Amino acid sequence: MHILFGEFDIHFQALLILMVCDYISGVLIAIYKKEFRSSIGYKGIVKKVGMLLCITVARQIDNLALYNGELETRSVVLLFFSINETLSINENLNKIGISIPKKITKTIKSAKQKLEK
Protein backbone atom coordinates (compact mmCIF):
# COMPACT_ATOMS: atom_id res chain seq x y z
CA MET A 1 0.00 0.00 0.00
CA HIS A 2 2.73 2.45 0.97
CA ILE A 3 4.44 2.19 -2.41
CA LEU A 4 1.16 2.90 -4.21
CA PHE A 5 -0.58 5.55 -2.13
CA GLY A 6 2.10 6.80 0.26
CA GLU A 7 1.71 6.92 4.00
CA PHE A 8 -1.58 5.87 5.56
CA ASP A 9 -1.63 9.32 7.14
CA ILE A 10 -4.53 11.42 8.37
CA HIS A 11 -4.96 13.00 4.93
CA PHE A 12 -5.33 9.67 3.14
CA GLN A 13 -7.56 8.31 5.90
CA ALA A 14 -9.80 11.39 5.69
CA LEU A 15 -10.15 10.99 1.93
CA LEU A 16 -11.07 7.32 2.26
CA ILE A 17 -13.71 8.17 4.86
CA LEU A 18 -15.07 10.97 2.66
CA MET A 19 -15.19 8.62 -0.34
CA VAL A 20 -17.27 6.11 1.64
CA CYS A 21 -19.53 8.89 2.98
CA ASP A 22 -20.04 10.24 -0.54
CA TYR A 23 -20.97 6.81 -1.85
CA ILE A 24 -23.37 6.24 1.06
CA SER A 25 -24.95 9.66 0.56
CA GLY A 26 -25.50 8.73 -3.10
CA VAL A 27 -27.20 5.52 -2.01
CA LEU A 28 -29.37 7.57 0.37
CA ILE A 29 -30.55 9.67 -2.58
CA ALA A 30 -31.51 6.50 -4.45
CA ILE A 31 -33.45 5.26 -1.41
CA TYR A 32 -35.08 8.66 -0.86
CA LYS A 33 -36.16 9.02 -4.48
CA LYS A 34 -36.87 5.29 -4.91
CA GLU A 35 -34.67 5.27 -8.01
CA PHE A 36 -32.28 2.38 -7.64
CA ARG A 37 -30.00 2.01 -10.66
CA SER A 38 -26.90 -0.12 -10.37
CA SER A 39 -25.29 1.68 -13.32
CA ILE A 40 -25.14 4.88 -11.29
CA GLY A 41 -23.59 3.03 -8.35
CA TYR A 42 -21.02 1.44 -10.63
CA LYS A 43 -20.09 4.84 -12.08
CA GLY A 44 -19.51 6.11 -8.55
CA ILE A 45 -17.21 3.19 -7.78
CA VAL A 46 -15.32 3.69 -11.06
CA LYS A 47 -14.78 7.36 -10.14
CA LYS A 48 -13.41 6.38 -6.72
CA VAL A 49 -11.01 3.87 -8.30
CA GLY A 50 -9.90 6.59 -10.73
CA MET A 51 -9.20 8.89 -7.79
CA LEU A 52 -7.04 6.20 -6.16
CA LEU A 53 -5.21 5.79 -9.48
CA CYS A 54 -4.54 9.53 -9.56
CA ILE A 55 -3.18 9.40 -6.00
CA THR A 56 -0.88 6.56 -7.06
CA VAL A 57 0.43 8.63 -9.97
CA ALA A 58 0.98 11.63 -7.69
CA ARG A 59 2.87 9.42 -5.24
CA GLN A 60 5.12 8.16 -8.04
CA ILE A 61 5.82 11.72 -9.19
CA ASP A 62 6.87 12.53 -5.64
CA ASN A 63 9.04 9.41 -5.58
CA LEU A 64 10.85 10.62 -8.66
CA ALA A 65 11.31 14.04 -7.05
CA LEU A 66 9.98 15.85 -10.10
CA TYR A 67 8.26 18.44 -7.94
CA ASN A 68 10.30 20.67 -5.67
CA GLY A 69 7.64 23.04 -4.32
CA GLU A 70 6.41 23.53 -0.79
CA LEU A 71 3.64 20.92 -1.12
CA GLU A 72 4.05 17.41 -2.38
CA THR A 73 2.01 16.46 -5.43
CA ARG A 74 0.24 13.73 -3.44
CA SER A 75 -0.78 16.20 -0.74
CA VAL A 76 -2.34 18.54 -3.29
CA VAL A 77 -4.22 15.67 -4.95
CA LEU A 78 -5.50 14.40 -1.58
CA LEU A 79 -6.67 17.86 -0.58
CA PHE A 80 -8.35 18.48 -3.94
CA PHE A 81 -10.24 15.17 -3.88
CA SER A 82 -11.20 15.64 -0.22
CA ILE A 83 -12.73 19.01 -1.03
CA ASN A 84 -14.60 17.55 -4.03
CA GLU A 85 -15.93 14.67 -1.95
CA THR A 86 -17.08 17.07 0.76
CA LEU A 87 -18.91 19.25 -1.77
CA SER A 88 -20.54 16.16 -3.25
CA ILE A 89 -21.67 14.96 0.19
CA ASN A 90 -23.17 18.39 0.87
CA GLU A 91 -25.03 18.35 -2.47
CA ASN A 92 -26.30 14.84 -1.85
CA LEU A 93 -27.55 15.68 1.63
CA ASN A 94 -29.30 18.78 0.29
CA LYS A 95 -31.10 16.57 -2.25
CA ILE A 96 -32.65 14.54 0.57
CA GLY A 97 -33.65 17.63 2.54
CA ILE A 98 -30.74 18.00 4.96
CA SER A 99 -29.55 21.60 5.04
CA ILE A 100 -25.86 22.31 5.40
CA PRO A 101 -24.83 25.64 6.93
CA LYS A 102 -23.90 28.05 4.12
CA LYS A 103 -20.69 28.96 5.95
CA ILE A 104 -19.42 25.40 5.58
CA THR A 105 -20.25 25.23 1.88
CA LYS A 106 -18.75 28.68 1.27
CA THR A 107 -15.52 27.74 3.08
CA ILE A 108 -15.17 24.50 1.12
CA LYS A 109 -15.82 26.20 -2.23
CA SER A 110 -13.31 28.91 -1.37
CA ALA A 111 -10.68 26.31 -0.54
CA LYS A 112 -11.35 24.53 -3.83
CA GLN A 113 -10.96 27.78 -5.80
CA LYS A 114 -7.64 28.53 -4.08
CA LEU A 115 -6.38 25.03 -4.76
CA GLU A 116 -7.37 25.17 -8.43
CA LYS A 117 -5.21 28.27 -8.87
PDB file of N, CA, C and O in Angstrom, residues 12-81:
ATOM      1  N   PHE A  12      -4.830  10.795   3.935  1.00  0.00           N
ATOM      2  CA  PHE A  12      -5.326   9.675   3.141  1.00  0.00           C
ATOM      3  C   PHE A  12      -6.522   9.024   3.830  1.00  0.00           C
ATOM      4  O   PHE A  12      -7.518   8.684   3.185  1.00  0.00           O
ATOM      5  N   GLN A  13      -6.442   8.881   5.148  1.00  0.00           N
ATOM      6  CA  GLN A  13      -7.557   8.310   5.899  1.00  0.00           C
ATOM      7  C   GLN A  13      -8.809   9.165   5.741  1.00  0.00           C
ATOM      8  O   GLN A  13      -9.914   8.640   5.534  1.00  0.00           O
ATOM      9  N   ALA A  14      -8.653  10.485   5.832  1.00  0.00           N
ATOM     10  CA  ALA A  14      -9.799  11.390   5.695  1.00  0.00           C
ATOM     11  C   ALA A  14     -10.432  11.236   4.315  1.00  0.00           C
ATOM     12  O   ALA A  14     -11.664  11.175   4.193  1.00  0.00           O
ATOM     13  N   LEU A  15      -9.606  11.153   3.273  1.00  0.00           N
ATOM     14  CA  LEU A  15     -10.154  10.993   1.928  1.00  0.00           C
ATOM     15  C   LEU A  15     -10.919   9.685   1.811  1.00  0.00           C
ATOM     16  O   LEU A  15     -12.017   9.649   1.244  1.00  0.00           O
ATOM     17  N   LEU A  16     -10.369   8.600   2.327  1.00  0.00           N
ATOM     18  CA  LEU A  16     -11.065   7.316   2.258  1.00  0.00           C
ATOM     19  C   LEU A  16     -12.410   7.388   2.969  1.00  0.00           C
ATOM     20  O   LEU A  16     -13.425   6.886   2.450  1.00  0.00           O
ATOM     21  N   ILE A  17     -12.453   8.015   4.119  1.00  0.00           N
ATOM     22  CA  ILE A  17     -13.706   8.169   4.855  1.00  0.00           C
ATOM     23  C   ILE A  17     -14.692   9.012   4.057  1.00  0.00           C
ATOM     24  O   ILE A  17     -15.878   8.684   3.949  1.00  0.00           O
ATOM     25  N   LEU A  18     -14.203  10.113   3.468  1.00  0.00           N
ATOM     26  CA  LEU A  18     -15.074  10.969   2.661  1.00  0.00           C
ATOM     27  C   LEU A  18     -15.596  10.238   1.426  1.00  0.00           C
ATOM     28  O   LEU A  18     -16.751  10.420   1.024  1.00  0.00           O
ATOM     29  N   MET A  19     -14.766   9.390   0.825  1.00  0.00           N
ATOM     30  CA  MET A  19     -15.193   8.615  -0.337  1.00  0.00           C
ATOM     31  C   MET A  19     -16.337   7.677   0.038  1.00  0.00           C
ATOM     32  O   MET A  19     -17.329   7.565  -0.691  1.00  0.00           O
ATOM     33  N   VAL A  20     -16.212   7.020   1.173  1.00  0.00           N
ATOM     34  CA  VAL A  20     -17.270   6.114   1.641  1.00  0.00           C
ATOM     35  C   VAL A  20     -18.537   6.913   1.959  1.00  0.00           C
ATOM     36  O   VAL A  20     -19.645   6.517   1.573  1.00  0.00           O
ATOM     37  N   CYS A  21     -18.372   8.051   2.648  1.00  0.00           N
ATOM     38  CA  CYS A  21     -19.534   8.891   2.980  1.00  0.00           C
ATOM     39  C   CYS A  21     -20.228   9.399   1.722  1.00  0.00           C
ATOM     40  O   CYS A  21     -21.469   9.447   1.669  1.00  0.00           O
ATOM     41  N   ASP A  22     -19.456   9.769   0.716  1.00  0.00           N
ATOM     42  CA  ASP A  22     -20.042  10.243  -0.535  1.00  0.00           C
ATOM     43  C   ASP A  22     -20.836   9.128  -1.204  1.00  0.00           C
ATOM     44  O   ASP A  22     -21.951   9.340  -1.678  1.00  0.00           O
ATOM     45  N   TYR A  23     -20.269   7.940  -1.232  1.00  0.00           N
ATOM     46  CA  TYR A  23     -20.974   6.810  -1.847  1.00  0.00           C
ATOM     47  C   TYR A  23     -22.268   6.520  -1.086  1.00  0.00           C
ATOM     48  O   TYR A  23     -23.329   6.342  -1.692  1.00  0.00           O
ATOM     49  N   ILE A  24     -22.187   6.493   0.233  1.00  0.00           N
ATOM     50  CA  ILE A  24     -23.375   6.238   1.057  1.00  0.00           C
ATOM     51  C   ILE A  24     -24.420   7.329   0.849  1.00  0.00           C
ATOM     52  O   ILE A  24     -25.614   7.034   0.736  1.00  0.00           O
ATOM     53  N   SER A  25     -23.982   8.579   0.776  1.00  0.00           N
ATOM     54  CA  SER A  25     -24.946   9.661   0.563  1.00  0.00           C
ATOM     55  C   SER A  25     -25.620   9.532  -0.806  1.00  0.00           C
ATOM     56  O   SER A  25     -26.791   9.865  -0.963  1.00  0.00           O
ATOM     57  N   GLY A  26     -24.901   9.004  -1.788  1.00  0.00           N
ATOM     58  CA  GLY A  26     -25.505   8.731  -3.096  1.00  0.00           C
ATOM     59  C   GLY A  26     -26.547   7.623  -3.010  1.00  0.00           C
ATOM     60  O   GLY A  26     -27.610   7.697  -3.631  1.00  0.00           O
ATOM     61  N   VAL A  27     -26.243   6.605  -2.226  1.00  0.00           N
ATOM     62  CA  VAL A  27     -27.204   5.522  -2.014  1.00  0.00           C
ATOM     63  C   VAL A  27     -28.441   6.062  -1.300  1.00  0.00           C
ATOM     64  O   VAL A  27     -29.576   5.680  -1.623  1.00  0.00           O
ATOM     65  N   LEU A  28     -28.233   6.965  -0.341  1.00  0.00           N
ATOM     66  CA  LEU A  28     -29.370   7.569   0.368  1.00  0.00           C
ATOM     67  C   LEU A  28     -30.299   8.314  -0.587  1.00  0.00           C
ATOM     68  O   LEU A  28     -31.521   8.271  -0.431  1.00  0.00           O
ATOM     69  N   ILE A  29     -29.724   8.983  -1.571  1.00  0.00           N
ATOM     70  CA  ILE A  29     -30.548   9.669  -2.577  1.00  0.00           C
ATOM     71  C   ILE A  29     -31.398   8.639  -3.326  1.00  0.00           C
ATOM     72  O   ILE A  29     -32.591   8.845  -3.538  1.00  0.00           O
ATOM     73  N   ALA A  30     -30.780   7.538  -3.725  1.00  0.00           N
ATOM     74  CA  ALA A  30     -31.514   6.499  -4.450  1.00  0.00           C
ATOM     75  C   ALA A  30     -32.654   5.945  -3.601  1.00  0.00           C
ATOM     76  O   ALA A  30     -33.763   5.728  -4.103  1.00  0.00           O
ATOM     77  N   ILE A  31     -32.406   5.742  -2.317  1.00  0.00           N
ATOM     78  CA  ILE A  31     -33.452   5.259  -1.413  1.00  0.00           C
ATOM     79  C   ILE A  31     -34.550   6.303  -1.272  1.00  0.00           C
ATOM     80  O   ILE A  31     -35.736   6.003  -1.365  1.00  0.00           O
ATOM     81  N   TYR A  32     -34.137   7.550  -1.072  1.00  0.00           N
ATOM     82  CA  TYR A  32     -35.079   8.657  -0.860  1.00  0.00           C
ATOM     83  C   TYR A  32     -35.990   8.854  -2.069  1.00  0.00           C
ATOM     84  O   TYR A  32     -37.191   9.051  -1.942  1.00  0.00           O
ATOM     85  N   LYS A  33     -35.392   8.796  -3.255  1.00  0.00           N
ATOM     86  CA  LYS A  33     -36.158   9.022  -4.484  1.00  0.00           C
ATOM     87  C   LYS A  33     -36.746   7.735  -5.064  1.00  0.00           C
ATOM     88  O   LYS A  33     -37.428   7.779  -6.077  1.00  0.00           O
ATOM     89  N   LYS A  34     -36.421   6.608  -4.429  1.00  0.00           N
ATOM     90  CA  LYS A  34     -36.874   5.290  -4.908  1.00  0.00           C
ATOM     91  C   LYS A  34     -36.465   5.068  -6.362  1.00  0.00           C
ATOM     92  O   LYS A  34     -37.262   4.626  -7.194  1.00  0.00           O
ATOM     93  N   GLU A  35     -35.225   5.419  -6.662  1.00  0.00           N
ATOM     94  CA  GLU A  35     -34.674   5.270  -8.014  1.00  0.00           C
ATOM     95  C   GLU A  35     -33.368   4.491  -7.949  1.00  0.00           C
ATOM     96  O   GLU A  35     -32.281   5.060  -8.080  1.00  0.00           O
ATOM     97  N   PHE A  36     -33.471   3.197  -7.739  1.00  0.00           N
ATOM     98  CA  PHE A  36     -32.275   2.376  -7.643  1.00  0.00           C
ATOM     99  C   PHE A  36     -31.806   1.976  -9.035  1.00  0.00           C
ATOM    100  O   PHE A  36     -32.537   1.332  -9.779  1.00  0.00           O
ATOM    101  N   ARG A  37     -30.589   2.398  -9.385  1.00  0.00           N
ATOM    102  CA  ARG A  37     -29.996   2.009 -10.662  1.00  0.00           C
ATOM    103  C   ARG A  37     -28.548   1.613 -10.397  1.00  0.00           C
ATOM    104  O   ARG A  37     -27.736   2.444  -9.985  1.00  0.00           O
ATOM    105  N   SER A  38     -28.250   0.361 -10.640  1.00  0.00           N
ATOM    106  CA  SER A  38     -26.897  -0.123 -10.365  1.00  0.00           C
ATOM    107  C   SER A  38     -25.862   0.566 -11.240  1.00  0.00           C
ATOM    108  O   SER A  38     -24.716   0.731 -10.827  1.00  0.00           O
ATOM    109  N   SER A  39     -26.256   1.019 -12.435  1.00  0.00           N
ATOM    110  CA  SER A  39     -25.289   1.677 -13.324  1.00  0.00           C
ATOM    111  C   SER A  39     -24.755   2.959 -12.698  1.00  0.00           C
ATOM    112  O   SER A  39     -23.584   3.290 -12.866  1.00  0.00           O
ATOM    113  N   ILE A  40     -25.594   3.663 -11.970  1.00  0.00           N
ATOM    114  CA  ILE A  40     -25.142   4.883 -11.294  1.00  0.00           C
ATOM    115  C   ILE A  40     -24.159   4.531 -10.178  1.00  0.00           C
ATOM    116  O   ILE A  40     -23.129   5.173 -10.006  1.00  0.00           O
ATOM    117  N   GLY A  41     -24.486   3.487  -9.422  1.00  0.00           N
ATOM    118  CA  GLY A  41     -23.591   3.033  -8.354  1.00  0.00           C
ATOM    119  C   GLY A  41     -22.242   2.595  -8.893  1.00  0.00           C
ATOM    120  O   GLY A  41     -21.202   2.909  -8.329  1.00  0.00           O
ATOM    121  N   TYR A  42     -22.269   1.874 -10.021  1.00  0.00           N
ATOM    122  CA  TYR A  42     -21.019   1.437 -10.633  1.00  0.00           C
ATOM    123  C   TYR A  42     -20.181   2.622 -11.100  1.00  0.00           C
ATOM    124  O   TYR A  42     -18.960   2.628 -10.957  1.00  0.00           O
ATOM    125  N   LYS A  43     -20.825   3.635 -11.641  1.00  0.00           N
ATOM    126  CA  LYS A  43     -20.092   4.837 -12.079  1.00  0.00           C
ATOM    127  C   LYS A  43     -19.419   5.503 -10.891  1.00  0.00           C
ATOM    128  O   LYS A  43     -18.291   5.986 -10.990  1.00  0.00           O
ATOM    129  N   GLY A  44     -20.094   5.537  -9.751  1.00  0.00           N
ATOM    130  CA  GLY A  44     -19.511   6.114  -8.545  1.00  0.00           C
ATOM    131  C   GLY A  44     -18.278   5.345  -8.110  1.00  0.00           C
ATOM    132  O   GLY A  44     -17.257   5.939  -7.738  1.00  0.00           O
ATOM    133  N   ILE A  45     -18.357   4.024  -8.164  1.00  0.00           N
ATOM    134  CA  ILE A  45     -17.210   3.192  -7.784  1.00  0.00           C
ATOM    135  C   ILE A  45     -16.059   3.396  -8.754  1.00  0.00           C
ATOM    136  O   ILE A  45     -14.903   3.517  -8.344  1.00  0.00           O
ATOM    137  N   VAL A  46     -16.363   3.467 -10.049  1.00  0.00           N
ATOM    138  CA  VAL A  46     -15.319   3.692 -11.060  1.00  0.00           C
ATOM    139  C   VAL A  46     -14.615   5.024 -10.797  1.00  0.00           C
ATOM    140  O   VAL A  46     -13.388   5.119 -10.890  1.00  0.00           O
ATOM    141  N   LYS A  47     -15.378   6.059 -10.443  1.00  0.00           N
ATOM    142  CA  LYS A  47     -14.780   7.360 -10.140  1.00  0.00           C
ATOM    143  C   LYS A  47     -13.843   7.259  -8.936  1.00  0.00           C
ATOM    144  O   LYS A  47     -12.749   7.835  -8.940  1.00  0.00           O
ATOM    145  N   LYS A  48     -14.254   6.520  -7.926  1.00  0.00           N
ATOM    146  CA  LYS A  48     -13.414   6.376  -6.722  1.00  0.00           C
ATOM    147  C   LYS A  48     -12.119   5.639  -7.058  1.00  0.00           C
ATOM    148  O   LYS A  48     -11.044   6.017  -6.597  1.00  0.00           O
ATOM    149  N   VAL A  49     -12.216   4.607  -7.877  1.00  0.00           N
ATOM    150  CA  VAL A  49     -11.012   3.871  -8.296  1.00  0.00           C
ATOM    151  C   VAL A  49     -10.105   4.792  -9.111  1.00  0.00           C
ATOM    152  O   VAL A  49      -8.878   4.785  -8.945  1.00  0.00           O
ATOM    153  N   GLY A  50     -10.692   5.619  -9.965  1.00  0.00           N
ATOM    154  CA  GLY A  50      -9.905   6.594 -10.730  1.00  0.00           C
ATOM    155  C   GLY A  50      -9.182   7.577  -9.821  1.00  0.00           C
ATOM    156  O   GLY A  50      -8.033   7.951 -10.080  1.00  0.00           O
ATOM    157  N   MET A  51      -9.835   7.984  -8.749  1.00  0.00           N
ATOM    158  CA  MET A  51      -9.196   8.889  -7.790  1.00  0.00           C
ATOM    159  C   MET A  51      -7.996   8.212  -7.135  1.00  0.00           C
ATOM    160  O   MET A  51      -6.924   8.829  -6.988  1.00  0.00           O
ATOM    161  N   LEU A  52      -8.157   6.944  -6.762  1.00  0.00           N
ATOM    162  CA  LEU A  52      -7.041   6.203  -6.164  1.00  0.00           C
ATOM    163  C   LEU A  52      -5.896   6.046  -7.162  1.00  0.00           C
ATOM    164  O   LEU A  52      -4.724   6.137  -6.789  1.00  0.00           O
ATOM    165  N   LEU A  53      -6.235   5.868  -8.431  1.00  0.00           N
ATOM    166  CA  LEU A  53      -5.211   5.790  -9.477  1.00  0.00           C
ATOM    167  C   LEU A  53      -4.447   7.110  -9.571  1.00  0.00           C
ATOM    168  O   LEU A  53      -3.218   7.129  -9.680  1.00  0.00           O
ATOM    169  N   CYS A  54      -5.168   8.212  -9.509  1.00  0.00           N
ATOM    170  CA  CYS A  54      -4.538   9.532  -9.560  1.00  0.00           C
ATOM    171  C   CYS A  54      -3.609   9.752  -8.360  1.00  0.00           C
ATOM    172  O   CYS A  54      -2.521  10.316  -8.503  1.00  0.00           O
ATOM    173  N   ILE A  55      -4.024   9.290  -7.198  1.00  0.00           N
ATOM    174  CA  ILE A  55      -3.178   9.396  -5.999  1.00  0.00           C
ATOM    175  C   ILE A  55      -1.906   8.571  -6.184  1.00  0.00           C
ATOM    176  O   ILE A  55      -0.815   9.012  -5.813  1.00  0.00           O
ATOM    177  N   THR A  56      -2.045   7.399  -6.789  1.00  0.00           N
ATOM    178  CA  THR A  56      -0.878   6.557  -7.056  1.00  0.00           C
ATOM    179  C   THR A  56       0.092   7.259  -8.000  1.00  0.00           C
ATOM    180  O   THR A  56       1.309   7.256  -7.773  1.00  0.00           O
ATOM    181  N   VAL A  57      -0.434   7.885  -9.036  1.00  0.00           N
ATOM    182  CA  VAL A  57       0.425   8.629  -9.975  1.00  0.00           C
ATOM    183  C   VAL A  57       1.126   9.777  -9.258  1.00  0.00           C
ATOM    184  O   VAL A  57       2.333   9.983  -9.418  1.00  0.00           O
ATOM    185  N   ALA A  58       0.384  10.514  -8.437  1.00  0.00           N
ATOM    186  CA  ALA A  58       0.978  11.630  -7.695  1.00  0.00           C
ATOM    187  C   ALA A  58       2.086  11.134  -6.769  1.00  0.00           C
ATOM    188  O   ALA A  58       3.144  11.765  -6.649  1.00  0.00           O
ATOM    189  N   ARG A  59       1.862  10.002  -6.137  1.00  0.00           N
ATOM    190  CA  ARG A  59       2.875   9.416  -5.244  1.00  0.00           C
ATOM    191  C   ARG A  59       4.135   9.066  -6.036  1.00  0.00           C
ATOM    192  O   ARG A  59       5.253   9.290  -5.580  1.00  0.00           O
ATOM    193  N   GLN A  60       3.964   8.539  -7.232  1.00  0.00           N
ATOM    194  CA  GLN A  60       5.118   8.160  -8.045  1.00  0.00           C
ATOM    195  C   GLN A  60       5.879   9.394  -8.529  1.00  0.00           C
ATOM    196  O   GLN A  60       7.110   9.384  -8.598  1.00  0.00           O
ATOM    197  N   ILE A  61       5.163  10.459  -8.829  1.00  0.00           N
ATOM    198  CA  ILE A  61       5.823  11.721  -9.193  1.00  0.00           C
ATOM    199  C   ILE A  61       6.672  12.209  -8.030  1.00  0.00           C
ATOM    200  O   ILE A  61       7.824  12.616  -8.209  1.00  0.00           O
ATOM    201  N   ASP A  62       6.100  12.134  -6.822  1.00  0.00           N
ATOM    202  CA  ASP A  62       6.866  12.526  -5.636  1.00  0.00           C
ATOM    203  C   ASP A  62       8.089  11.626  -5.452  1.00  0.00           C
ATOM    204  O   ASP A  62       9.169  12.099  -5.099  1.00  0.00           O
ATOM    205  N   ASN A  63       7.910  10.333  -5.704  1.00  0.00           N
ATOM    206  CA  ASN A  63       9.041   9.405  -5.578  1.00  0.00           C
ATOM    207  C   ASN A  63      10.178   9.766  -6.521  1.00  0.00           C
ATOM    208  O   ASN A  63      11.346   9.603  -6.189  1.00  0.00           O
ATOM    209  N   LEU A  64       9.830  10.248  -7.677  1.00  0.00           N
ATOM    210  CA  LEU A  64      10.846  10.620  -8.663  1.00  0.00           C
ATOM    211  C   LEU A  64      11.411  12.008  -8.421  1.00  0.00           C
ATOM    212  O   LEU A  64      12.290  12.461  -9.130  1.00  0.00           O
ATOM    213  N   ALA A  65      10.862  12.698  -7.428  1.00  0.00           N
ATOM    214  CA  ALA A  65      11.315  14.040  -7.054  1.00  0.00           C
ATOM    215  C   ALA A  65      11.242  15.023  -8.213  1.00  0.00           C
ATOM    216  O   ALA A  65      12.129  15.850  -8.411  1.00  0.00           O
ATOM    217  N   LEU A  66      10.157  14.933  -8.988  1.00  0.00           N
ATOM    218  CA  LEU A  66       9.979  15.853 -10.103  1.00  0.00           C
ATOM    219  C   LEU A  66       9.399  17.181  -9.661  1.00  0.00           C
ATOM    220  O   LEU A  66       9.400  18.146 -10.408  1.00  0.00           O
ATOM    221  N   TYR A  67       8.905  17.223  -8.454  1.00  0.00           N
ATOM    222  CA  TYR A  67       8.264  18.440  -7.943  1.00  0.00           C
ATOM    223  C   TYR A  67       9.036  18.917  -6.729  1.00  0.00           C
ATOM    224  O   TYR A  67       9.243  18.175  -5.787  1.00  0.00           O
ATOM    225  N   ASN A  68       9.485  20.161  -6.763  1.00  0.00           N
ATOM    226  CA  ASN A  68      10.299  20.673  -5.671  1.00  0.00           C
ATOM    227  C   ASN A  68       9.654  21.852  -4.956  1.00  0.00           C
ATOM    228  O   ASN A  68      10.341  22.686  -4.380  1.00  0.00           O
ATOM    229  N   GLY A  69       8.339  21.940  -4.974  1.00  0.00           N
ATOM    230  CA  GLY A  69       7.638  23.037  -4.322  1.00  0.00           C
ATOM    231  C   GLY A  69       7.451  22.789  -2.838  1.00  0.00           C
ATOM    232  O   GLY A  69       7.992  21.855  -2.260  1.00  0.00           O
ATOM    233  N   GLU A  70       6.659  23.637  -2.224  1.00  0.00           N
ATOM    234  CA  GLU A  70       6.407  23.532  -0.791  1.00  0.00           C
ATOM    235  C   GLU A  70       5.502  22.346  -0.470  1.00  0.00           C
ATOM    236  O   GLU A  70       5.633  21.746   0.579  1.00  0.00           O
ATOM    237  N   LEU A  71       4.559  22.037  -1.348  1.00  0.00           N
ATOM    238  CA  LEU A  71       3.644  20.921  -1.124  1.00  0.00           C
ATOM    239  C   LEU A  71       4.013  19.771  -2.038  1.00  0.00           C
ATOM    240  O   LEU A  71       4.427  19.975  -3.174  1.00  0.00           O
ATOM    241  N   GLU A  72       3.864  18.574  -1.538  1.00  0.00           N
ATOM    242  CA  GLU A  72       4.052  17.406  -2.384  1.00  0.00           C
ATOM    243  C   GLU A  72       2.859  17.271  -3.321  1.00  0.00           C
ATOM    244  O   GLU A  72       1.749  17.670  -2.980  1.00  0.00           O
ATOM    245  N   THR A  73       3.079  16.674  -4.459  1.00  0.00           N
ATOM    246  CA  THR A  73       2.006  16.458  -5.428  1.00  0.00           C
ATOM    247  C   THR A  73       0.888  15.644  -4.800  1.00  0.00           C
ATOM    248  O   THR A  73      -0.294  15.970  -4.942  1.00  0.00           O
ATOM    249  N   ARG A  74       1.231  14.586  -4.084  1.00  0.00           N
ATOM    250  CA  ARG A  74       0.240  13.731  -3.441  1.00  0.00           C
ATOM    251  C   ARG A  74      -0.633  14.526  -2.478  1.00  0.00           C
ATOM    252  O   ARG A  74      -1.849  14.358  -2.447  1.00  0.00           O
ATOM    253  N   SER A  75      -0.030  15.402  -1.711  1.00  0.00           N
ATOM    254  CA  SER A  75      -0.784  16.204  -0.743  1.00  0.00           C
ATOM    255  C   SER A  75      -1.817  17.088  -1.437  1.00  0.00           C
ATOM    256  O   SER A  75      -2.946  17.220  -0.964  1.00  0.00           O
ATOM    257  N   VAL A  76      -1.424  17.683  -2.540  1.00  0.00           N
ATOM    258  CA  VAL A  76      -2.344  18.543  -3.290  1.00  0.00           C
ATOM    259  C   VAL A  76      -3.498  17.707  -3.846  1.00  0.00           C
ATOM    260  O   VAL A  76      -4.665  18.107  -3.755  1.00  0.00           O
ATOM    261  N   VAL A  77      -3.188  16.544  -4.395  1.00  0.00           N
ATOM    262  CA  VAL A  77      -4.218  15.666  -4.948  1.00  0.00           C
ATOM    263  C   VAL A  77      -5.178  15.222  -3.847  1.00  0.00           C
ATOM    264  O   VAL A  77      -6.397  15.246  -4.028  1.00  0.00           O
ATOM    265  N   LEU A  78      -4.646  14.829  -2.694  1.00  0.00           N
ATOM    266  CA  LEU A  78      -5.499  14.401  -1.584  1.00  0.00           C
ATOM    267  C   LEU A  78      -6.418  15.531  -1.120  1.00  0.00           C
ATOM    268  O   LEU A  78      -7.610  15.312  -0.888  1.00  0.00           O
ATOM    269  N   LEU A  79      -5.874  16.723  -1.013  1.00  0.00           N
ATOM    270  CA  LEU A  79      -6.673  17.865  -0.578  1.00  0.00           C
ATOM    271  C   LEU A  79      -7.764  18.176  -1.613  1.00  0.00           C
ATOM    272  O   LEU A  79      -8.928  18.393  -1.259  1.00  0.00           O
ATOM    273  N   PHE A  80      -7.394  18.187  -2.874  1.00  0.00           N
ATOM    274  CA  PHE A  80      -8.354  18.477  -3.943  1.00  0.00           C
ATOM    275  C   PHE A  80      -9.510  17.483  -3.936  1.00  0.00           C
ATOM    276  O   PHE A  80     -10.677  17.862  -3.965  1.00  0.00           O
ATOM    277  N   PHE A  81      -9.188  16.193  -3.887  1.00  0.00           N
ATOM    278  CA  PHE A  81     -10.238  15.173  -3.883  1.00  0.00           C
ATOM    279  C   PHE A  81     -11.068  15.222  -2.609  1.00  0.00           C
ATOM    280  O   PHE A  81     -12.273  14.985  -2.648  1.00  0.00           O
TER     281      PHE A  81
END
